[in-house]
PDB file of C-alpha atoms in Angstrom:
ATOM      1  CA  MET P   1      20.587 -13.327   1.600  1.00 87.00           C
ATOM      2  CA  LYS P   2      17.851 -12.940   4.190  1.00 91.00           C
ATOM      3  CA  ILE P   3      16.794  -9.572   2.766  1.00 94.00           C
ATOM      4  CA  THR P   4      16.854 -10.846  -0.826  1.00 95.00           C
ATOM      5  CA  LYS P   5      14.694 -13.802   0.170  1.00 95.00           C
ATOM      6  CA  GLY P   6      12.266 -11.430   1.918  1.00 95.00           C
ATOM      7  CA  ILE P   7      12.012  -9.274  -1.205  1.00 97.00           C
ATOM      8  CA  MET P   8      11.426 -12.300  -3.453  1.00 97.00           C
ATOM      9  CA  ILE P   9       8.728 -13.652  -1.125  1.00 97.00           C
ATOM     10  CA  GLY P  10       7.162 -10.167  -1.107  1.00 97.00           C
ATOM     11  CA  ILE P  11       7.132  -9.996  -4.906  1.00 98.00           C
ATOM     12  CA  THR P  12       5.554 -13.442  -5.177  1.00 98.00           C
ATOM     13  CA  PHE P  13       3.010 -12.678  -2.450  1.00 98.00           C
ATOM     14  CA  GLY P  14       2.149  -9.327  -4.065  1.00 98.00           C
ATOM     15  CA  LEU P  15       1.701 -10.917  -7.479  1.00 97.00           C
ATOM     16  CA  GLY P  16      -0.621 -13.615  -6.150  1.00 97.00           C
ATOM     17  CA  LEU P  17      -2.535 -11.175  -3.974  1.00 97.00           C
ATOM     18  CA  SER P  18      -2.961  -8.754  -6.877  1.00 96.00           C
ATOM     19  CA  PHE P  19      -4.546 -11.467  -8.970  1.00 95.00           C
ATOM     20  CA  CYS P  20      -6.791 -12.707  -6.122  1.00 95.00           C
ATOM     21  CA  ILE P  21      -8.002  -9.246  -5.060  1.00 95.00           C
ATOM     22  CA  SER P  22      -8.709  -8.239  -8.665  1.00 93.00           C
ATOM     23  CA  PHE P  23     -10.592 -11.473  -9.281  1.00 93.00           C
ATOM     24  CA  LEU P  24     -12.712 -11.078  -6.127  1.00 92.00           C
ATOM     25  CA  PHE P  25     -13.414  -7.428  -6.938  1.00 91.00           C
ATOM     26  CA  MET P  26     -14.457  -8.404 -10.447  1.00 91.00           C
ATOM     27  CA  LEU P  27     -16.745 -11.165  -9.155  1.00 89.00           C
ATOM     28  CA  ALA P  28     -18.440  -8.787  -6.729  1.00 89.00           C
ATOM     29  CA  ALA P  29     -18.821  -6.040  -9.331  1.00 87.00           C
ATOM     30  CA  GLN P  30     -20.264  -8.379 -11.956  1.00 87.00           C
ATOM     31  CA  SER P  31     -22.739  -9.936  -9.533  1.00 87.00           C
ATOM     32  CA  LEU P  32     -23.901  -6.508  -8.369  1.00 90.00           C
ATOM     33  CA  ALA P  33     -24.229  -5.385 -11.996  1.00 87.00           C
ATOM     34  CA  GLY P  34     -26.641  -8.192 -12.716  1.00 84.00           C
ATOM     35  CA  GLY P  35     -24.634 -11.106 -14.037  1.00 81.00           C
ATOM     36  CA  PHE P  36     -21.359 -12.556 -15.147  1.00 78.00           C
ATOM     37  CA  THR P  37     -20.140 -11.655 -18.616  1.00 76.00           C
ATOM     38  CA  SER P  38     -16.825 -13.495 -18.403  1.00 78.00           C
ATOM     39  CA  LEU P  39     -14.900 -15.524 -15.862  1.00 77.00           C
ATOM     40  CA  PHE P  40     -11.904 -13.219 -15.553  1.00 77.00           C
ATOM     41  CA  GLY P  41     -13.549  -9.893 -16.362  1.00 78.00           C
ATOM     42  CA  GLU P  42     -11.772  -6.885 -17.746  1.00 83.00           C
ATOM     43  CA  SER P  43      -8.007  -7.230 -18.081  1.00 88.00           C
ATOM     44  CA  TRP P  44      -7.337  -3.575 -17.226  1.00 89.00           C
ATOM     45  CA  LEU P  45      -8.183  -4.320 -13.582  1.00 91.00           C
ATOM     46  CA  TYR P  46      -5.358  -6.844 -13.320  1.00 93.00           C
ATOM     47  CA  TYR P  47      -2.920  -4.400 -14.910  1.00 93.00           C
ATOM     48  CA  ALA P  48      -4.069  -1.640 -12.559  1.00 94.00           C
ATOM     49  CA  THR P  49      -3.289  -3.587  -9.377  1.00 96.00           C
ATOM     50  CA  ILE P  50      -0.187  -5.583 -10.210  1.00 96.00           C
ATOM     51  CA  ILE P  51       2.391  -2.789  -9.810  1.00 96.00           C
ATOM     52  CA  PRO P  52       1.269  -1.383  -6.438  1.00 98.00           C
ATOM     53  CA  PHE P  53       0.850  -4.829  -4.852  1.00 98.00           C
ATOM     54  CA  ILE P  54       4.234  -6.113  -6.019  1.00 98.00           C
ATOM     55  CA  LEU P  55       5.990  -2.905  -5.021  1.00 98.00           C
ATOM     56  CA  THR P  56       4.316  -2.715  -1.605  1.00 98.00           C
ATOM     57  CA  PHE P  57       5.023  -6.292  -0.596  1.00 98.00           C
ATOM     58  CA  ALA P  58       8.585  -6.225  -1.943  1.00 98.00           C
ATOM     59  CA  ILE P  59       9.197  -3.231   0.341  1.00 98.00           C
ATOM     60  CA  PHE P  60       7.481  -5.059   3.221  1.00 98.00           C
ATOM     61  CA  GLY P  61       9.652  -8.128   2.565  1.00 97.00           C
ATOM     62  CA  PHE P  62      12.751  -5.945   2.763  1.00 97.00           C
ATOM     63  CA  TYR P  63      11.508  -4.103   5.867  1.00 96.00           C
ATOM     64  CA  PHE P  64      10.346  -7.128   7.854  1.00 96.00           C
ATOM     65  CA  ALA P  65      13.428  -9.209   6.996  1.00 94.00           C
ATOM     66  CA  LYS P  66      15.602  -6.517   8.604  1.00 93.00           C
ATOM     67  CA  ARG P  67      13.540  -6.336  11.821  1.00 91.00           C
ATOM     68  CA  GLU P  68      13.147  -8.848  14.625  1.00 86.00           C
ATOM     69  CA  SER P  69       9.674  -7.639  15.555  1.00 89.00           C
ATOM     70  CA  VAL P  70       7.309  -4.819  14.675  1.00 93.00           C
ATOM     71  CA  SER P  71       4.905  -3.197  17.112  1.00 96.00           C
ATOM     72  CA  ASN P  72       1.160  -3.283  16.637  1.00 96.00           C
ATOM     73  CA  LYS P  73       1.091   0.519  16.314  1.00 97.00           C
ATOM     74  CA  LYS P  74       3.687   0.346  13.518  1.00 97.00           C
ATOM     75  CA  LEU P  75       1.675  -2.371  11.736  1.00 97.00           C
ATOM     76  CA  TRP P  76      -1.450  -0.185  11.770  1.00 98.00           C
ATOM     77  CA  LEU P  77       0.566   2.744  10.402  1.00 98.00           C
ATOM     78  CA  LEU P  78       1.992   0.535   7.651  1.00 98.00           C
ATOM     79  CA  SER P  79      -1.556  -0.668   6.923  1.00 98.00           C
ATOM     80  CA  LEU P  80      -2.767   2.909   6.533  1.00 98.00           C
ATOM     81  CA  ILE P  81       0.103   3.882   4.251  1.00 98.00           C
ATOM     82  CA  SER P  82      -0.104   0.746   2.107  1.00 98.00           C
ATOM     83  CA  ALA P  83      -3.913   0.827   1.823  1.00 98.00           C
ATOM     84  CA  LEU P  84      -3.811   4.458   0.738  1.00 98.00           C
ATOM     85  CA  PHE P  85      -0.968   3.845  -1.736  1.00 98.00           C
ATOM     86  CA  ILE P  86      -2.497   0.739  -3.322  1.00 98.00           C
ATOM     87  CA  THR P  87      -5.980   2.220  -3.583  1.00 97.00           C
ATOM     88  CA  LEU P  88      -4.730   5.591  -4.802  1.00 97.00           C
ATOM     89  CA  TYR P  89      -2.401   4.093  -7.401  1.00 97.00           C
ATOM     90  CA  SER P  90      -4.773   1.428  -8.701  1.00 96.00           C
ATOM     91  CA  GLY P  91      -7.697   3.870  -8.832  1.00 95.00           C
ATOM     92  CA  THR P  92      -5.828   6.565 -10.738  1.00 95.00           C
ATOM     93  CA  ILE P  93      -2.538   5.846 -12.507  1.00 94.00           C
ATOM     94  CA  GLY P  94      -3.119   2.093 -12.493  1.00 94.00           C
ATOM     95  CA  ALA P  95      -6.576   2.414 -14.036  1.00 91.00           C
ATOM     96  CA  LEU P  96      -5.214   4.640 -16.789  1.00 87.00           C
ATOM     97  CA  PHE P  97      -2.232   2.332 -17.351  1.00 89.00           C
ATOM     98  CA  GLY P  98      -4.526  -0.706 -17.422  1.00 88.00           C
ATOM     99  CA  GLU P  99      -6.804   0.913 -19.977  1.00 83.00           C
ATOM    100  CA  TYR P 100      -3.789   1.924 -22.050  1.00 82.00           C
ATOM    101  CA  VAL P 101      -2.411  -1.625 -22.139  1.00 84.00           C
ATOM    102  CA  ALA P 102      -5.776  -3.395 -22.482  1.00 82.00           C
ATOM    103  CA  ARG P 103      -6.933  -1.160 -25.343  1.00 74.00           C
ATOM    104  CA  GLY P 104      -3.826  -1.588 -27.454  1.00 70.00           C
ATOM    105  CA  GLY P 105      -1.673   1.358 -26.457  1.00 63.00           C
ATOM    106  CA  SER P 106      -4.133   4.185 -26.852  1.00 59.00           C
ATOM    107  CA  LEU P 107      -6.465   5.954 -24.477  1.00 55.00           C
ATOM    108  CA  ARG P 108      -8.447   7.130 -27.519  1.00 58.00           C
ATOM    109  CA  THR P 109     -10.446   4.840 -29.725  1.00 53.00           C
ATOM    110  CA  TYR P 110     -12.135   5.763 -32.961  1.00 50.00           C
ATOM    111  CA  THR P 111     -15.113   3.619 -33.817  1.00 51.00           C
ATOM    112  CA  ALA P 112     -17.741   3.689 -36.549  1.00 49.00           C
ATOM    113  CA  GLY P 113     -20.032   5.507 -34.121  1.00 48.00           C
ATOM    114  CA  GLY P 114     -17.507   8.272 -33.476  1.00 44.00           C
ATOM    115  CA  TYR P 115     -14.920   9.040 -30.812  1.00 43.00           C
ATOM    116  CA  THR P 116     -14.868   7.258 -27.465  1.00 58.00           C
ATOM    117  CA  GLY P 117     -12.163   7.622 -24.883  1.00 69.00           C
ATOM    118  CA  VAL P 118     -11.193   7.581 -21.258  1.00 74.00           C
ATOM    119  CA  ASN P 119     -12.166  10.500 -19.087  1.00 80.00           C
ATOM    120  CA  VAL P 120      -8.667  11.042 -17.654  1.00 82.00           C
ATOM    121  CA  GLY P 121      -9.680  13.966 -15.460  1.00 85.00           C
ATOM    122  CA  GLY P 122     -12.617  12.034 -14.038  1.00 89.00           C
ATOM    123  CA  VAL P 123     -10.490   8.959 -13.361  1.00 89.00           C
ATOM    124  CA  LEU P 124      -7.897  11.020 -11.504  1.00 91.00           C
ATOM    125  CA  THR P 125     -10.457  13.015  -9.520  1.00 95.00           C
ATOM    126  CA  TRP P 126     -12.706  10.131  -8.513  1.00 96.00           C
ATOM    127  CA  GLY P 127      -9.784   7.777  -7.922  1.00 96.00           C
ATOM    128  CA  ILE P 128      -8.423  10.169  -5.307  1.00 97.00           C
ATOM    129  CA  ILE P 129     -11.851  10.664  -3.720  1.00 97.00           C
ATOM    130  CA  TYR P 130     -12.529   6.914  -3.565  1.00 96.00           C
ATOM    131  CA  ALA P 131      -9.087   6.206  -2.111  1.00 97.00           C
ATOM    132  CA  PHE P 132      -9.796   8.447   0.868  1.00 98.00           C
ATOM    133  CA  ILE P 133     -13.463   7.523   1.300  1.00 98.00           C
ATOM    134  CA  LEU P 134     -12.678   3.793   1.333  1.00 96.00           C
ATOM    135  CA  LEU P 135      -9.914   4.036   3.967  1.00 97.00           C
ATOM    136  CA  PRO P 136     -12.201   2.720   6.764  1.00 97.00           C
ATOM    137  CA  LEU P 137     -12.615  -0.473   4.720  1.00 97.00           C
ATOM    138  CA  THR P 138      -9.173  -0.807   3.176  1.00 97.00           C
ATOM    139  CA  VAL P 139      -7.035  -0.188   6.282  1.00 98.00           C
ATOM    140  CA  PRO P 140      -8.404  -3.146   8.325  1.00 98.00           C
ATOM    141  CA  LEU P 141      -8.205  -5.357   5.233  1.00 97.00           C
ATOM    142  CA  ALA P 142      -4.609  -4.263   4.699  1.00 98.00           C
ATOM    143  CA  ARG P 143      -3.837  -5.015   8.365  1.00 98.00           C
ATOM    144  CA  LEU P 144      -5.165  -8.573   7.958  1.00 98.00           C
ATOM    145  CA  ILE P 145      -3.194  -9.095   4.761  1.00 98.00           C
ATOM    146  CA  ILE P 146       0.014  -7.739   6.312  1.00 98.00           C
ATOM    147  CA  GLN P 147      -0.481 -10.085   9.277  1.00 97.00           C
ATOM    148  CA  ALA P 148      -0.843 -13.008   6.856  1.00 97.00           C
ATOM    149  CA  PHE P 149       2.345 -11.870   5.103  1.00 97.00           C
ATOM    150  CA  LEU P 150       4.166 -11.749   8.448  1.00 96.00           C
ATOM    151  CA  GLU P 151       3.021 -15.296   9.202  1.00 95.00           C
ATOM    152  CA  LEU P 152       4.371 -16.389   5.815  1.00 96.00           C
ATOM    153  CA  LEU P 153       7.717 -14.768   6.589  1.00 95.00           C
ATOM    154  CA  LYS P 154       7.773 -16.556   9.959  1.00 94.00           C
ATOM    155  CA  LYS P 155       7.327 -19.885   8.162  1.00 95.00           C
ATOM    156  CA  PHE P 156      10.435 -19.087   6.120  1.00 93.00           C
ATOM    157  CA  LYS P 157      12.217 -18.010   9.332  1.00 90.00           C
ATOM    158  CA  LEU P 158      12.824 -14.476   8.083  1.00 87.00           C
ATOM    159  CA  THR P 159      11.248 -12.787  11.095  1.00 85.00           C
ATOM    160  CA  SER P 160      10.250 -13.743  14.609  1.00 71.00           C
TER     161      SER P 160
END
């Protein structure tokens, strides 16, 4: 029961965090691009982040519910692994999946002006590059988020 509750809290936390992070990223990107075109931005971004966040925090809910305490060194290692996974997935497979869903089930679109599509090779290449380049920013952010998740689990008395 304790483990199931930890997984459910992780799924809920991951879902909410996915939405919040995507929204903040969209706000920052639109303001840097010169203005806001819509309140919620492009829907593909939300689709790109939902799976890795839910999966990561469901696993963390399972892991932390089974443990009494986790060392600081282990938390930093988990931060590194989760930051790399989330960034790598959402920047590559997630971006392609999000485009696929947001554009109606096709990565190719034919318009009156000709053929437009997604540069799959470019998305995969640059998604991997960005995932590794951004590690100095994403790992500390992941550590803060994991600490907040641990505090939430402590409130539900799932960990000490």
